[in-house]
mmCIF file of C-alpha atoms in Angstrom:
data_model
loop_
_atom_site.group_PDB
_atom_site.id
_atom_site.type_symbol
_atom_site.label_atom_id
_atom_site.label_comp_id
_atom_site.label_asym_id
_atom_site.label_seq_id
_atom_site.Cartn_x
_atom_site.Cartn_y
_atom_site.Cartn_z
ATOM 1 C CA UNK A 28 122.216 61.512 97.653
ATOM 2 C CA UNK A 29 118.633 60.511 96.826
ATOM 3 C CA UNK A 30 117.453 61.944 100.141
ATOM 4 C CA UNK A 31 119.132 65.254 99.344
ATOM 5 C CA UNK A 32 117.480 65.406 95.925
ATOM 6 C CA UNK A 33 114.080 64.605 97.410
ATOM 7 C CA UNK A 34 114.587 67.298 100.033
ATOM 8 C CA UNK A 35 115.543 69.857 97.354
ATOM 9 C CA UNK A 36 112.461 68.944 95.270
ATOM 10 C CA UNK A 37 110.253 69.397 98.315
ATOM 11 C CA UNK A 38 111.761 72.832 99.000
ATOM 12 C CA UNK A 39 111.165 73.880 95.377
ATOM 13 C CA UNK A 40 107.513 72.732 95.472
ATOM 14 C CA UNK A 41 106.875 74.584 98.746
ATOM 15 C CA UNK A 42 108.508 77.767 97.423
ATOM 16 C CA UNK A 43 106.550 77.662 94.157
ATOM 17 C CA UNK A 44 103.303 77.068 96.042
ATOM 18 C CA UNK A 45 103.987 80.024 98.317
ATOM 19 C CA UNK A 46 104.851 82.213 95.317
ATOM 20 C CA UNK A 47 101.681 81.227 93.443
ATOM 21 C CA UNK A 48 99.548 81.865 96.524
ATOM 22 C CA UNK A 49 101.068 85.317 96.924
ATOM 23 C CA UNK A 50 100.700 86.287 93.244
ATOM 24 C CA UNK A 51 97.502 84.569 92.136
ATOM 25 C CA UNK A 52 94.132 85.075 93.851
ATOM 26 C CA UNK A 53 92.557 81.954 95.305
ATOM 27 C CA UNK A 54 89.771 80.668 93.025
ATOM 28 C CA UNK A 55 86.254 81.426 94.227
ATOM 29 C CA UNK A 56 83.815 78.585 94.871
ATOM 30 C CA UNK A 57 80.495 78.575 92.984
ATOM 31 C CA UNK A 58 77.480 76.282 93.036
ATOM 32 C CA UNK A 59 73.980 75.724 91.695
ATOM 33 C CA UNK A 60 71.038 76.341 93.983
ATOM 34 C CA UNK A 61 67.486 75.020 93.932
ATOM 35 C CA UNK A 62 65.391 75.088 91.864
ATOM 36 C CA UNK A 63 67.615 73.652 89.143
ATOM 37 C CA UNK A 64 66.719 74.311 85.484
ATOM 38 C CA UNK A 65 65.202 71.561 83.376
ATOM 39 C CA UNK A 66 67.732 69.127 81.870
ATOM 40 C CA UNK A 67 70.280 70.116 84.495
ATOM 41 C CA UNK A 68 73.100 67.659 85.133
ATOM 42 C CA UNK A 69 73.959 69.279 88.463
ATOM 43 C CA UNK A 70 73.380 68.470 92.089
ATOM 44 C CA UNK A 71 72.276 71.248 94.444
ATOM 45 C CA UNK A 72 74.960 72.923 96.589
ATOM 46 C CA UNK A 73 77.944 71.053 95.124
ATOM 47 C CA UNK A 74 80.843 73.524 94.931
ATOM 48 C CA UNK A 75 83.175 74.042 91.962
ATOM 49 C CA UNK A 76 86.272 76.240 91.654
ATOM 50 C CA UNK A 77 86.388 79.100 89.132
ATOM 51 C CA UNK A 78 88.678 78.509 86.108
ATOM 52 C CA UNK A 79 92.247 79.798 86.322
ATOM 53 C CA UNK A 80 91.601 82.479 83.669
ATOM 54 C CA UNK A 81 88.872 84.052 85.863
ATOM 55 C CA UNK A 82 89.573 82.897 89.437
ATOM 56 C CA UNK A 83 87.272 85.481 91.065
ATOM 57 C CA UNK A 84 84.678 86.217 88.378
ATOM 58 C CA UNK A 85 82.850 83.099 87.247
ATOM 59 C CA UNK A 86 79.349 81.688 87.575
ATOM 60 C CA UNK A 87 77.791 78.255 87.280
ATOM 61 C CA UNK A 88 76.293 76.934 84.075
ATOM 62 C CA UNK A 89 73.632 74.825 85.775
ATOM 63 C CA UNK A 90 72.649 73.068 82.550
ATOM 64 C CA UNK A 91 76.064 71.575 81.800
ATOM 65 C CA UNK A 92 77.189 71.782 85.425
ATOM 66 C CA UNK A 93 80.446 73.677 85.007
ATOM 67 C CA UNK A 94 81.811 77.075 86.049
ATOM 68 C CA UNK A 95 82.167 79.621 83.214
ATOM 69 C CA UNK A 96 83.917 82.994 83.080
ATOM 70 C CA UNK A 97 81.459 85.886 83.410
ATOM 71 C CA UNK A 98 83.251 87.820 80.651
ATOM 72 C CA UNK A 99 82.773 85.092 78.015
ATOM 73 C CA UNK A 100 78.997 84.743 77.920
ATOM 74 C CA UNK A 101 76.495 86.689 75.747
ATOM 75 C CA UNK A 102 75.477 89.935 77.439
ATOM 76 C CA UNK A 103 78.874 90.480 79.094
ATOM 77 C CA UNK A 104 81.199 93.474 79.064
ATOM 78 C CA UNK A 105 84.538 93.588 80.872
ATOM 79 C CA UNK A 106 88.077 94.942 80.704
ATOM 80 C CA UNK A 107 88.871 97.768 78.186
ATOM 81 C CA UNK A 108 85.360 97.351 77.352
ATOM 82 C CA UNK A 109 85.141 94.009 75.612
ATOM 83 C CA UNK A 110 81.536 93.029 74.838
ATOM 84 C CA UNK A 111 79.932 89.711 73.934
ATOM 85 C CA UNK A 112 76.778 90.470 71.962
ATOM 86 C CA UNK A 113 73.480 88.632 72.000
ATOM 87 C CA UNK A 114 74.594 87.124 68.687
ATOM 88 C CA UNK A 115 77.688 85.665 70.371
ATOM 89 C CA UNK A 116 80.119 88.000 68.533
ATOM 90 C CA UNK A 117 82.888 89.580 70.631
ATOM 91 C CA UNK A 118 83.796 93.230 70.025
ATOM 92 C CA UNK A 119 85.314 96.269 71.721
ATOM 93 C CA UNK A 120 83.683 99.649 72.304
ATOM 94 C CA UNK A 121 86.129 102.166 73.728
ATOM 95 C CA UNK A 122 83.915 105.225 74.096
ATOM 96 C CA UNK A 123 85.740 108.031 75.872
ATOM 97 C CA UNK A 124 86.855 108.574 79.448
ATOM 98 C CA UNK A 125 84.643 110.625 81.773
ATOM 99 C CA UNK A 126 81.631 110.267 79.469
ATOM 100 C CA UNK A 127 78.379 108.252 79.538
ATOM 101 C CA UNK A 128 77.127 105.914 76.843
ATOM 102 C CA UNK A 129 73.867 104.077 76.178
ATOM 103 C CA UNK A 130 74.382 100.305 76.262
ATOM 104 C CA UNK A 131 70.764 99.120 76.080
ATOM 105 C CA UNK A 132 67.627 101.094 75.244
ATOM 106 C CA UNK A 133 64.169 99.565 74.941
ATOM 107 C CA UNK A 134 60.646 100.753 75.693
ATOM 108 C CA UNK A 135 60.840 99.699 79.361
ATOM 109 C CA UNK A 136 64.579 99.314 79.996
ATOM 110 C CA UNK A 137 67.465 101.735 79.564
ATOM 111 C CA UNK A 138 71.064 101.087 80.662
ATOM 112 C CA UNK A 139 73.821 103.690 80.579
ATOM 113 C CA UNK A 140 77.470 103.223 81.509
ATOM 114 C CA UNK A 141 79.979 105.757 82.822
ATOM 115 C CA UNK A 142 83.453 105.275 81.380
ATOM 116 C CA UNK A 143 86.651 106.080 83.267
ATOM 117 C CA UNK A 144 90.109 105.848 81.778
ATOM 118 C CA UNK A 145 93.555 107.154 80.955
ATOM 119 C CA UNK A 146 94.904 108.809 77.863
ATOM 120 C CA UNK A 147 97.737 107.022 76.072
ATOM 121 C CA UNK A 148 99.796 109.548 74.070
ATOM 122 C CA UNK A 149 100.832 106.754 71.701
ATOM 123 C CA UNK A 150 97.241 105.979 70.707
ATOM 124 C CA UNK A 151 94.345 107.964 69.217
ATOM 125 C CA UNK A 152 91.982 106.712 71.915
ATOM 126 C CA UNK A 153 91.634 106.452 75.677
ATOM 127 C CA UNK A 154 92.110 103.312 77.716
ATOM 128 C CA UNK A 155 88.628 102.980 79.195
ATOM 129 C CA UNK A 156 86.681 100.869 81.704
ATOM 130 C CA UNK A 157 83.072 100.898 82.938
ATOM 131 C CA UNK A 158 82.993 102.455 86.405
ATOM 132 C CA UNK A 159 79.209 102.545 86.917
ATOM 133 C CA UNK A 160 75.835 101.706 85.381
ATOM 134 C CA UNK A 161 72.590 103.646 85.540
ATOM 135 C CA UNK A 162 69.633 101.307 84.975
ATOM 136 C CA UNK A 163 66.085 102.590 84.415
ATOM 137 C CA UNK A 164 62.941 100.476 84.204
ATOM 138 C CA UNK A 165 59.282 101.378 84.825
ATOM 139 C CA UNK A 166 59.612 104.428 87.087
ATOM 140 C CA UNK A 167 62.659 103.079 88.957
ATOM 141 C CA UNK A 168 66.355 103.951 88.872
ATOM 142 C CA UNK A 169 69.281 101.818 89.998
ATOM 143 C CA UNK A 170 72.926 102.835 90.231
ATOM 144 C CA UNK A 171 75.651 100.164 90.424
ATOM 145 C CA UNK A 172 79.168 101.559 90.817
ATOM 146 C CA UNK A 173 82.752 100.691 91.659
ATOM 147 C CA UNK A 174 84.202 103.002 94.306
ATOM 148 C CA UNK A 175 87.450 104.810 93.562
ATOM 149 C CA UNK A 176 90.341 103.193 95.420
ATOM 150 C CA UNK A 177 94.116 103.429 95.438
ATOM 151 C CA UNK A 178 95.404 100.144 96.892
ATOM 152 C CA UNK A 179 93.245 97.115 96.158
ATOM 153 C CA UNK A 180 92.281 94.653 98.889
ATOM 154 C CA UNK A 181 89.920 91.767 98.082
ATOM 155 C CA UNK A 182 88.612 91.857 101.660
ATOM 156 C CA UNK A 183 87.309 95.423 101.358
ATOM 157 C CA UNK A 184 84.002 95.937 99.565
ATOM 158 C CA UNK A 185 84.265 98.544 96.785
ATOM 159 C CA UNK A 186 80.743 98.039 95.404
ATOM 160 C CA UNK A 187 78.040 100.689 95.778
ATOM 161 C CA UNK A 188 74.367 100.127 94.863
ATOM 162 C CA UNK A 189 71.423 102.502 95.216
ATOM 163 C CA UNK A 190 67.786 101.964 94.291
ATOM 164 C CA UNK A 191 65.521 104.965 93.748
ATOM 165 C CA UNK A 192 68.177 107.174 95.394
ATOM 166 C CA UNK A 193 68.336 104.990 98.532
ATOM 167 C CA UNK A 194 71.714 103.400 99.269
ATOM 168 C CA UNK A 195 71.443 99.612 99.629
ATOM 169 C CA UNK A 196 73.294 98.132 102.606
ATOM 170 C CA UNK A 197 74.237 94.455 102.317
ATOM 171 C CA UNK A 198 76.194 92.582 105.011
ATOM 172 C CA UNK A 199 79.627 91.575 103.693
ATOM 173 C CA UNK A 200 78.831 87.878 103.690
ATOM 174 C CA UNK A 201 78.176 85.566 100.753
ATOM 175 C CA UNK A 202 74.449 84.916 100.123
ATOM 176 C CA UNK A 203 73.399 88.125 101.926
ATOM 177 C CA UNK A 204 70.231 89.333 100.235
ATOM 178 C CA UNK A 205 68.176 92.499 99.763
ATOM 179 C CA UNK A 206 64.589 92.355 98.519
ATOM 180 C CA UNK A 207 62.337 95.193 97.386
ATOM 181 C CA UNK A 208 59.412 93.304 99.004
ATOM 182 C CA UNK A 209 57.405 93.904 95.880
ATOM 183 C CA UNK A 210 55.099 91.085 94.789
ATOM 184 C CA UNK A 211 54.661 92.446 91.263
ATOM 185 C CA UNK A 212 56.542 91.278 88.178
ATOM 186 C CA UNK A 213 59.319 93.851 88.641
ATOM 187 C CA UNK A 214 60.380 92.671 92.079
ATOM 188 C CA UNK A 215 64.052 93.505 92.696
ATOM 189 C CA UNK A 216 66.478 91.199 94.527
ATOM 190 C CA UNK A 217 70.195 91.693 95.173
ATOM 191 C CA UNK A 218 72.332 88.774 96.400
ATOM 192 C CA UNK A 219 76.022 88.636 97.240
ATOM 193 C CA UNK A 220 77.983 86.027 95.292
ATOM 194 C CA UNK A 221 81.025 86.532 97.532
ATOM 195 C CA UNK A 222 81.731 88.310 100.800
ATOM 196 C CA UNK A 223 82.813 91.432 98.915
ATOM 197 C CA UNK A 224 82.704 92.941 95.422
ATOM 198 C CA UNK A 225 80.276 90.514 93.787
ATOM 199 C CA UNK A 226 76.466 90.487 93.450
ATOM 200 C CA UNK A 227 73.621 89.227 91.298
ATOM 201 C CA UNK A 228 70.774 91.683 90.691
ATOM 202 C CA UNK A 229 67.476 90.433 89.318
ATOM 203 C CA UNK A 230 64.421 92.416 88.238
ATOM 204 C CA UNK A 231 61.564 89.978 87.777
ATOM 205 C CA UNK A 232 60.473 89.577 84.159
ATOM 206 C CA UNK A 233 63.068 92.071 82.930
ATOM 207 C CA UNK A 234 66.728 91.139 83.468
ATOM 208 C CA UNK A 235 69.323 89.440 85.628
ATOM 209 C CA UNK A 236 72.872 90.788 85.925
ATOM 210 C CA UNK A 237 76.034 89.419 87.510
ATOM 211 C CA UNK A 238 78.373 92.195 88.670
ATOM 212 C CA UNK A 239 81.938 92.069 89.988
ATOM 213 C CA UNK A 240 84.246 94.923 90.970
ATOM 214 C CA UNK A 241 87.874 94.343 89.960
ATOM 215 C CA UNK A 242 91.042 96.496 89.831
ATOM 216 C CA UNK A 243 93.685 96.991 87.179
ATOM 217 C CA UNK A 244 96.593 94.997 88.566
ATOM 218 C CA UNK A 245 100.250 95.965 88.253
ATOM 219 C CA UNK A 246 100.762 92.987 85.942
ATOM 220 C CA UNK A 247 97.904 94.063 83.629
ATOM 221 C CA UNK A 248 99.164 97.649 83.589
ATOM 222 C CA UNK A 249 102.660 96.512 82.653
ATOM 223 C CA UNK A 250 101.527 94.127 79.901
ATOM 224 C CA UNK A 251 99.076 96.565 78.257
ATOM 225 C CA UNK A 252 100.916 99.807 78.992
ATOM 226 C CA UNK A 253 98.031 101.321 80.958
ATOM 227 C CA UNK A 254 100.356 103.411 83.129
ATOM 228 C CA UNK A 255 98.369 102.809 86.329
ATOM 229 C CA UNK A 256 99.880 104.580 89.352
ATOM 230 C CA UNK A 257 99.586 103.888 93.081
ATOM 231 C CA UNK A 258 97.021 106.637 93.670
ATOM 232 C CA UNK A 259 94.287 104.898 91.630
ATOM 233 C CA UNK A 260 93.920 101.245 90.576
ATOM 234 C CA UNK A 261 90.897 102.142 88.386
ATOM 235 C CA UNK A 262 88.439 99.752 90.037
ATOM 236 C CA UNK A 263 85.739 98.938 87.487
ATOM 237 C CA UNK A 264 82.807 96.655 86.759
ATOM 238 C CA UNK A 265 82.809 93.275 85.034
ATOM 239 C CA UNK A 266 79.222 92.539 84.070
ATOM 240 C CA UNK A 267 77.068 89.848 82.454
ATOM 241 C CA UNK A 268 73.411 90.518 81.623
ATOM 242 C CA UNK A 269 70.649 88.080 80.829
ATOM 243 C CA UNK A 270 67.561 89.756 79.380
ATOM 244 C CA UNK A 271 64.053 88.315 79.651
ATOM 245 C CA UNK A 272 61.846 90.757 77.762
ATOM 246 C CA UNK A 273 63.594 92.764 75.045
ATOM 247 C CA UNK A 274 61.606 93.907 72.021
ATOM 248 C CA UNK A 275 62.843 93.688 68.447
ATOM 249 C CA UNK A 276 63.386 97.466 68.443
ATOM 250 C CA UNK A 277 65.993 97.426 71.224
ATOM 251 C CA UNK A 278 69.077 99.541 70.563
ATOM 252 C CA UNK A 279 72.323 100.641 72.197
ATOM 253 C CA UNK A 280 75.900 99.379 72.011
ATOM 254 C CA UNK A 281 74.902 95.980 73.412
ATOM 255 C CA UNK A 282 71.125 96.048 72.992
ATOM 256 C CA UNK A 283 71.096 96.151 69.188
ATOM 257 C CA UNK A 284 72.892 92.781 69.034
ATOM 258 C CA UNK A 285 69.716 91.136 70.395
ATOM 259 C CA UNK A 286 67.535 92.159 67.436
ATOM 260 C CA UNK A 287 66.561 89.311 65.140
ATOM 261 C CA UNK A 288 67.478 91.298 62.018
ATOM 262 C CA UNK A 289 70.760 92.675 63.399
ATOM 263 C CA UNK A 290 73.729 92.308 61.068
ATOM 264 C CA UNK A 291 77.076 93.103 62.620
ATOM 265 C CA UNK A 292 79.336 95.483 60.675
ATOM 266 C CA UNK A 293 82.289 94.656 62.911
ATOM 267 C CA UNK A 294 85.363 93.142 61.285
ATOM 268 C CA UNK A 295 85.472 89.938 63.306
ATOM 269 C CA UNK A 296 88.788 88.971 61.695
ATOM 270 C CA UNK A 297 90.563 91.996 63.142
ATOM 271 C CA UNK A 298 92.991 91.559 66.034
ATOM 272 C CA UNK A 299 90.715 93.883 68.024
ATOM 273 C CA UNK A 300 87.205 94.035 66.472
ATOM 274 C CA UNK A 301 85.891 97.522 67.339
ATOM 275 C CA UNK A 302 82.374 98.979 67.191
ATOM 276 C CA UNK A 303 82.489 102.612 66.107
ATOM 277 C CA UNK A 304 79.830 105.331 66.027
ATOM 278 C CA UNK A 305 80.328 106.446 69.619
ATOM 279 C CA UNK A 306 78.422 109.692 68.947
ATOM 280 C CA UNK A 307 75.179 107.724 68.475
ATOM 281 C CA UNK A 308 75.393 106.231 71.953
ATOM 282 C CA UNK A 309 76.711 109.235 73.920
ATOM 283 C CA UNK A 310 74.340 110.581 76.565
ATOM 284 C CA UNK A 311 74.610 113.614 78.827
ATOM 285 C CA UNK A 312 74.354 111.790 82.155
ATOM 286 C CA UNK A 313 74.186 108.417 83.844
ATOM 287 C CA UNK A 314 70.371 108.662 84.167
ATOM 288 C CA UNK A 315 69.682 110.585 80.961
ATOM 289 C CA UNK A 316 68.003 108.895 77.992
ATOM 290 C CA UNK A 317 68.900 111.460 75.332
ATOM 291 C CA UNK A 318 71.275 109.367 73.216
ATOM 292 C CA UNK A 319 70.458 109.312 69.504
ATOM 293 C CA UNK A 320 69.289 105.679 69.601
ATOM 294 C CA UNK A 321 67.092 105.978 72.711
ATOM 295 C CA UNK A 322 63.912 103.880 72.754
ATOM 296 C CA UNK A 323 63.023 104.320 76.429
ATOM 297 C CA UNK A 324 59.417 105.294 77.056
ATOM 298 C CA UNK A 325 58.384 104.804 73.441
ATOM 299 C CA UNK A 326 55.399 102.579 72.725
ATOM 300 C CA UNK A 327 56.281 99.295 70.997
ATOM 301 C CA UNK A 328 54.465 98.469 67.772
ATOM 302 C CA UNK A 329 52.420 95.304 67.475
ATOM 303 C CA UNK A 330 55.207 93.770 65.345
ATOM 304 C CA UNK A 331 57.762 94.491 68.064
ATOM 305 C CA UNK A 332 55.494 93.031 70.754
ATOM 306 C CA UNK A 333 55.068 89.805 68.755
ATOM 307 C CA UNK A 334 58.839 89.591 68.292
ATOM 308 C CA UNK A 335 59.308 90.118 72.016
ATOM 309 C CA UNK A 336 56.965 87.231 72.842
ATOM 310 C CA UNK A 337 58.716 84.979 70.337
ATOM 311 C CA UNK A 338 62.058 85.830 71.915
ATOM 312 C CA UNK A 339 60.902 84.706 75.349
ATOM 313 C CA UNK A 340 61.095 81.060 74.375
ATOM 314 C CA UNK A 341 64.240 79.249 75.504
ATOM 315 C CA UNK A 342 66.592 78.773 72.564
ATOM 316 C CA UNK A 343 69.446 76.401 71.910
ATOM 317 C CA UNK A 344 71.949 77.389 69.222
ATOM 318 C CA UNK A 345 74.279 75.158 67.281
ATOM 319 C CA UNK A 346 77.129 76.950 69.057
ATOM 320 C CA UNK A 347 75.952 75.311 72.285
ATOM 321 C CA UNK A 348 74.606 78.503 73.875
ATOM 322 C CA UNK A 349 71.021 78.333 75.063
ATOM 323 C CA UNK A 350 68.373 79.989 77.206
ATOM 324 C CA UNK A 351 66.156 83.079 77.294
ATOM 325 C CA UNK A 352 67.613 86.383 76.193
ATOM 326 C CA UNK A 353 69.752 84.770 73.474
ATOM 327 C CA UNK A 354 69.631 85.235 69.706
ATOM 328 C CA UNK A 355 70.711 82.428 67.378
ATOM 329 C CA UNK A 356 72.268 83.358 64.040
ATOM 330 C CA UNK A 357 72.876 81.269 60.929
#
């Protein structure tokens, strides 16, 4: 009898394992590379698995030596756009489908996002996701986009990147790298974080961004009532920025949260804290800088320059967050 019970338990374990493997994506492996930051507790090239809540979209915190979900760190925006501001406050900005909005605007950096989505007749707003980003700095333009796809396959790359109107071709292999071969401060590098659909883009002295392309799954559509059909899984971007050189005049949906004097008007106690005022951030195209809050190309005042230099120092907040590009609030 005991042997029969043991055999039945083994069958159940095998079946559950097979079911989980079929339903849940295998966690991605991440690691810290040399050079490690100061005070790091990590060893170089030791792999960790992404957390279960973000099995494919995490990165390493090389200070505390643990993997963290991309969508939960300051500078991130994911899902039906859920933002984490530079002040650490989480909020939603829904925008409108098939329109472009200014996310960050500073004297030498401007980031727009193109929103895709579906209309829900039961709501007064669209379900929206960020399909692409237009990034402008100096006299350069970069487009990062998720390609439209019907049936999702993790093994097929749905990420498209162009730099100054030239399409970037990266081998579909983790750690593949593209370099602008520019020795100046704004040198651009693009590195794959996985074989497909994940990269890190860095512009020296300006910003670093982690980008992943993800679909809306059938399970997500069912839970949230998105109404996704088989002809389009609404592949979109999940993004986390780290800024190195913002001034204290920066604006935009996300950018304004990095100002030292920024006071959030969002009701953080709401079930879904929402940032309004979409008209202020709307722009006429992915590479246009004509939103009402645009700062791109404008000369910073001496006060703003001083604030920028002060902000370059690494900070450590009582919340535990630390590093450049972060604002601490009381």
